[in-house]
PDB file of C-alpha atoms and ligand atoms in Angstrom:
ATOM      1  CA  UNK I  25       0.164  -0.106   0.125  1.00 48.00           C
ATOM      2  CA  UNK I  26       1.520   3.567  -0.940  1.00 47.00           C
ATOM      3  CA  UNK I  27       1.231   5.060   2.791  1.00 51.00           C
ATOM      4  CA  UNK I  28       3.472   7.825   1.948  1.00 60.00           C
ATOM      5  CA  UNK I  29       1.982   8.521  -1.381  1.00 89.00           C
ATOM      6  CA  UNK I  30      -1.801   9.405  -0.224  1.00 95.00           C
ATOM      7  CA  UNK I  31      -0.264  11.418   2.625  1.00 95.00           C
ATOM      8  CA  UNK I  32       1.516  13.779   0.079  1.00 94.00           C
ATOM      9  CA  UNK I  33      -1.671  13.649  -2.289  1.00 94.00           C
ATOM     10  CA  UNK I  34      -3.830  14.692   0.383  1.00 95.00           C
ATOM     11  CA  UNK I  35      -1.804  17.411   2.226  1.00 94.00           C
ATOM     12  CA  UNK I  36      -0.913  18.791  -1.853  1.00 93.00           C
ATOM     13  CA  UNK I  37      -5.086  18.484  -2.848  1.00 94.00           C
ATOM     14  CA  UNK I  38      -5.626  20.295   0.666  1.00 94.00           C
ATOM     15  CA  UNK I  39      -3.523  23.385  -0.192  1.00 93.00           C
ATOM     16  CA  UNK I  40      -4.621  23.225  -3.856  1.00 94.00           C
ATOM     17  CA  UNK I  41      -8.301  23.887  -2.227  1.00 94.00           C
ATOM     18  CA  UNK I  42      -6.805  26.660  -0.022  1.00 93.00           C
ATOM     19  CA  UNK I  43      -6.815  25.228   3.248  1.00 88.00           C
ATOM     20  CA  UNK I  44      -3.464  26.349   4.712  1.00 78.00           C
ATOM     21  CA  UNK I  45      -1.892  24.867   7.895  1.00 71.00           C
ATOM     22  CA  UNK I  46      -3.986  23.001  10.175  1.00 85.00           C
ATOM     23  CA  UNK I  47      -2.440  21.272  12.829  1.00 89.00           C
ATOM     24  CA  UNK I  48      -5.972  19.014  13.119  1.00 91.00           C
ATOM     25  CA  UNK I  49      -5.469  18.404   9.691  1.00 94.00           C
ATOM     26  CA  UNK I  50      -2.276  17.272   9.454  1.00 94.00           C
ATOM     27  CA  UNK I  51      -2.338  14.965  11.983  1.00 95.00           C
ATOM     28  CA  UNK I  52      -5.981  13.378  11.136  1.00 96.00           C
ATOM     29  CA  UNK I  53      -4.039  12.923   7.409  1.00 96.00           C
ATOM     30  CA  UNK I  54      -0.970  11.532   9.480  1.00 95.00           C
ATOM     31  CA  UNK I  55      -3.095   9.406  11.215  1.00 96.00           C
ATOM     32  CA  UNK I  56      -5.355   7.982   8.251  1.00 97.00           C
ATOM     33  CA  UNK I  57      -2.104   7.514   6.552  1.00 96.00           C
ATOM     34  CA  UNK I  58      -0.705   4.490   8.799  1.00 94.00           C
ATOM     35  CA  UNK I  59      -4.030   2.642   9.331  1.00 94.00           C
ATOM     36  CA  UNK I  60      -4.746  -0.689   7.424  1.00 92.00           C
ATOM     37  CA  UNK I  61      -8.640  -0.056   7.563  1.00 93.00           C
ATOM     38  CA  UNK I  62     -11.283   2.713   9.013  1.00 94.00           C
ATOM     39  CA  UNK I  63     -11.247   4.015  12.305  1.00 94.00           C
ATOM     40  CA  UNK I  64     -14.457   5.944  13.891  1.00 92.00           C
ATOM     41  CA  UNK I  65     -14.208   9.614  14.328  1.00 92.00           C
ATOM     42  CA  UNK I  66     -14.326   8.457  18.102  1.00 91.00           C
ATOM     43  CA  UNK I  67     -11.185   6.470  17.903  1.00 93.00           C
ATOM     44  CA  UNK I  68      -9.411   9.285  16.162  1.00 95.00           C
ATOM     45  CA  UNK I  69     -10.105  11.414  18.379  1.00 94.00           C
ATOM     46  CA  UNK I  70      -8.932   9.251  21.480  1.00 95.00           C
ATOM     47  CA  UNK I  71      -5.561   9.275  19.426  1.00 95.00           C
ATOM     48  CA  UNK I  72      -4.967  12.668  18.894  1.00 94.00           C
ATOM     49  CA  UNK I  73      -6.060  13.999  22.218  1.00 87.00           C
ATOM     50  CA  UNK I  74      -4.562  17.653  21.842  1.00 84.00           C
ATOM     51  CA  UNK I  75      -6.154  18.316  19.102  1.00 87.00           C
ATOM     52  CA  UNK I  76      -9.744  18.259  20.152  1.00 91.00           C
ATOM     53  CA  UNK I  77     -13.161  16.543  19.046  1.00 92.00           C
ATOM     54  CA  UNK I  78     -14.414  19.603  16.918  1.00 94.00           C
ATOM     55  CA  UNK I  79     -11.355  20.304  14.766  1.00 94.00           C
ATOM     56  CA  UNK I  80     -11.277  16.265  14.274  1.00 95.00           C
ATOM     57  CA  UNK I  81     -14.784  16.210  12.936  1.00 94.00           C
ATOM     58  CA  UNK I  82     -14.092  19.383  10.761  1.00 94.00           C
ATOM     59  CA  UNK I  83     -10.979  17.684   9.177  1.00 95.00           C
ATOM     60  CA  UNK I  84     -12.390  14.732   8.239  1.00 96.00           C
ATOM     61  CA  UNK I  85     -15.629  16.335   6.734  1.00 95.00           C
ATOM     62  CA  UNK I  86     -13.361  18.637   4.750  1.00 95.00           C
ATOM     63  CA  UNK I  87     -11.443  15.305   3.573  1.00 96.00           C
ATOM     64  CA  UNK I  88     -14.177  13.725   2.429  1.00 95.00           C
ATOM     65  CA  UNK I  89     -15.381  16.634   0.708  1.00 95.00           C
ATOM     66  CA  UNK I  90     -12.136  16.406  -1.277  1.00 95.00           C
ATOM     67  CA  UNK I  91     -12.620  12.657  -2.009  1.00 94.00           C
ATOM     68  CA  UNK I  92      -9.543  11.902   0.494  1.00 96.00           C
ATOM     69  CA  UNK I  93     -11.229   9.867   2.788  1.00 96.00           C
ATOM     70  CA  UNK I  94     -14.432   7.650   2.626  1.00 93.00           C
ATOM     71  CA  UNK I  95     -16.918   7.059   5.169  1.00 91.00           C
ATOM     72  CA  UNK I  96     -18.053   3.398   5.793  1.00 88.00           C
ATOM     73  CA  UNK I  97     -20.755   2.386   7.376  1.00 82.00           C
ATOM     74  CA  UNK I  98     -19.630  -0.891   9.451  1.00 78.00           C
ATOM     75  CA  UNK I  99     -21.066  -1.260  13.079  1.00 68.00           C
ATOM     76  CA  UNK I 100     -23.951   0.336  13.170  1.00 68.00           C
ATOM     77  CA  UNK I 101     -23.842   3.719  15.111  1.00 68.00           C
ATOM     78  CA  UNK I 102     -20.582   4.413  14.309  1.00 79.00           C
ATOM     79  CA  UNK I 103     -19.262   5.392  10.882  1.00 87.00           C
ATOM     80  CA  UNK I 104     -15.489   4.757  10.152  1.00 91.00           C
ATOM     81  CA  UNK I 105     -13.325   6.655   8.110  1.00 95.00           C
ATOM     82  CA  UNK I 106     -10.518   5.356   5.669  1.00 95.00           C
ATOM     83  CA  UNK I 107      -7.771   6.500   3.011  1.00 95.00           C
ATOM     84  CA  UNK I 108      -9.155   6.808  -0.587  1.00 93.00           C
ATOM     85  CA  UNK I 109      -6.456   6.002  -2.467  1.00 92.00           C
ATOM     86  CA  UNK I 110      -5.882   8.086  -5.866  1.00 88.00           C
ATOM     87  CA  UNK I 111      -4.870   5.280  -8.276  1.00 88.00           C
ATOM     88  CA  UNK I 112      -8.229   3.431  -6.904  1.00 88.00           C
ATOM     89  CA  UNK I 113      -7.020   0.586  -4.575  1.00 90.00           C
ATOM     90  CA  UNK I 114      -9.229  -0.305  -2.112  1.00 93.00           C
ATOM     91  CA  UNK I 115     -10.781  -2.914  -0.028  1.00 95.00           C
ATOM     92  CA  UNK I 116     -14.093  -4.131   1.650  1.00 95.00           C
ATOM     93  CA  UNK I 117     -15.211  -5.153   5.118  1.00 94.00           C
ATOM     94  CA  UNK I 118     -16.213  -8.321   7.464  1.00 94.00           C
ATOM     95  CA  UNK I 119     -17.901  -6.999   9.843  1.00 92.00           C
ATOM     96  CA  UNK I 120     -18.955  -9.143  12.992  1.00 92.00           C
ATOM     97  CA  UNK I 121     -22.249  -8.562  14.368  1.00 89.00           C
ATOM     98  CA  UNK I 122     -21.633  -9.550  17.820  1.00 90.00           C
ATOM     99  CA  UNK I 123     -18.154  -8.179  18.634  1.00 89.00           C
ATOM    100  CA  UNK I 124     -18.195  -5.294  16.021  1.00 86.00           C
ATOM    101  CA  UNK I 125     -14.645  -6.799  14.734  1.00 88.00           C
ATOM    102  CA  UNK I 126     -14.016  -5.398  11.162  1.00 90.00           C
ATOM    103  CA  UNK I 127     -12.087  -7.236   8.884  1.00 93.00           C
ATOM    104  CA  UNK I 128     -10.631  -5.787   5.671  1.00 95.00           C
ATOM    105  CA  UNK I 129     -10.233  -8.153   2.633  1.00 96.00           C
ATOM    106  CA  UNK I 130      -9.278  -7.758  -1.115  1.00 96.00           C
ATOM    107  CA  UNK I 131     -10.665  -9.744  -4.000  1.00 96.00           C
ATOM    108  CA  UNK I 132      -9.850  -9.219  -7.681  1.00 96.00           C
ATOM    109  CA  UNK I 133     -12.392 -11.892  -8.693  1.00 97.00           C
ATOM    110  CA  UNK I 134     -14.855  -9.249  -6.842  1.00 97.00           C
ATOM    111  CA  UNK I 135     -13.645  -6.259  -8.620  1.00 96.00           C
ATOM    112  CA  UNK I 136     -13.878  -7.963 -12.034  1.00 96.00           C
ATOM    113  CA  UNK I 137     -17.811  -9.451 -11.384  1.00 97.00           C
ATOM    114  CA  UNK I 138     -18.372  -5.734 -10.468  1.00 96.00           C
ATOM    115  CA  UNK I 139     -16.764  -4.495 -13.576  1.00 95.00           C
ATOM    116  CA  UNK I 140     -18.772  -7.056 -15.859  1.00 96.00           C
ATOM    117  CA  UNK I 141     -22.202  -6.080 -13.843  1.00 96.00           C
ATOM    118  CA  UNK I 142     -21.454  -2.498 -14.641  1.00 96.00           C
ATOM    119  CA  UNK I 143     -20.833  -3.215 -18.493  1.00 96.00           C
ATOM    120  CA  UNK I 144     -23.706  -5.875 -18.562  1.00 96.00           C
ATOM    121  CA  UNK I 145     -26.342  -3.028 -17.118  1.00 96.00           C
ATOM    122  CA  UNK I 146     -24.702  -0.633 -19.239  1.00 94.00           C
ATOM    123  CA  UNK I 147     -24.140   1.635 -15.895  1.00 95.00           C
ATOM    124  CA  UNK I 148     -21.313   3.820 -14.905  1.00 93.00           C
ATOM    125  CA  UNK I 149     -20.538   2.606 -11.714  1.00 91.00           C
ATOM    126  CA  UNK I 150     -18.641   5.020 -10.046  1.00 87.00           C
ATOM    127  CA  UNK I 151     -18.452   3.795  -6.650  1.00 86.00           C
ATOM    128  CA  UNK I 152     -19.324   0.655  -4.705  1.00 91.00           C
ATOM    129  CA  UNK I 153     -19.252  -0.811  -1.112  1.00 88.00           C
ATOM    130  CA  UNK I 154     -19.330  -4.172   0.179  1.00 92.00           C
ATOM    131  CA  UNK I 155     -20.105  -5.391   3.571  1.00 91.00           C
ATOM    132  CA  UNK I 156     -20.150  -8.719   4.580  1.00 94.00           C
ATOM    133  CA  UNK I 157     -21.687  -9.243   8.069  1.00 92.00           C
ATOM    134  CA  UNK I 158     -21.565 -12.240  10.174  1.00 94.00           C
ATOM    135  CA  UNK I 159     -19.892 -13.649  13.372  1.00 95.00           C
ATOM    136  CA  UNK I 160     -16.488 -13.550  13.834  1.00 95.00           C
ATOM    137  CA  UNK I 161     -14.353 -17.428  14.744  1.00 95.00           C
ATOM    138  CA  UNK I 162     -13.723 -15.818  18.334  1.00 94.00           C
ATOM    139  CA  UNK I 163     -17.573 -15.219  18.636  1.00 95.00           C
ATOM    140  CA  UNK I 164     -18.201 -18.121  16.823  1.00 90.00           C
ATOM    141  CA  UNK I 165     -16.264 -20.394  19.018  1.00 83.00           C
ATOM    142  CA  UNK I 166     -18.249 -18.976  22.195  1.00 70.00           C
ATOM    143  CA  UNK I 167     -21.486 -19.511  21.025  1.00 64.00           C
ATOM    144  CA  UNK I 168     -20.296 -23.467  20.153  1.00 64.00           C
ATOM    145  CA  UNK I 169     -19.355 -24.020  23.787  1.00 63.00           C
ATOM    146  CA  UNK I 170     -22.474 -22.639  24.951  1.00 61.00           C
ATOM    147  CA  UNK I 171     -24.425 -24.550  22.814  1.00 59.00           C
ATOM    148  CA  UNK I 172     -22.426 -27.784  23.558  1.00 53.00           C
TER     149      UNK I 172
HETATM  150 ZN1   ZN R 223     -11.090  -0.627   5.565  1.00 85.82          ZN
HETATM  151 ZN1   ZN R 224     -13.993  -3.157  -4.611  1.00 85.82          ZN
END
């Protein structure tokens, strides 16, 4: 994953859009640049303790508007935020309904299938999200033990 690439790309896009300085924005960008998957606004706020919640939310909104991060609806009430790679590389999510664990996955077959659906329906698909919901192995094992 081109981590440093996204960080430079994001800071450049912010400058171009007229956002100057902005310690909160820089710190949110630096944090998201090094994540493998989505973080909720609350988690971001917790990790950037000195920034302040309002600044974190504002920074996330601006990054989303500029198409630098995407909001993913994962575990119900709290949305997650993760970076949008300029080259379109991305992954999808498995979400455990019991513990809320989120497991990222990437699948070229799935991407090809979505491409051929787009072609077949003569529809220009500009974005897609795939969330598979269920039970992770840890929670599944707990349930089996209880049943036995
Ligand atoms: Zn993710
Ligand atoms: Zn995809």
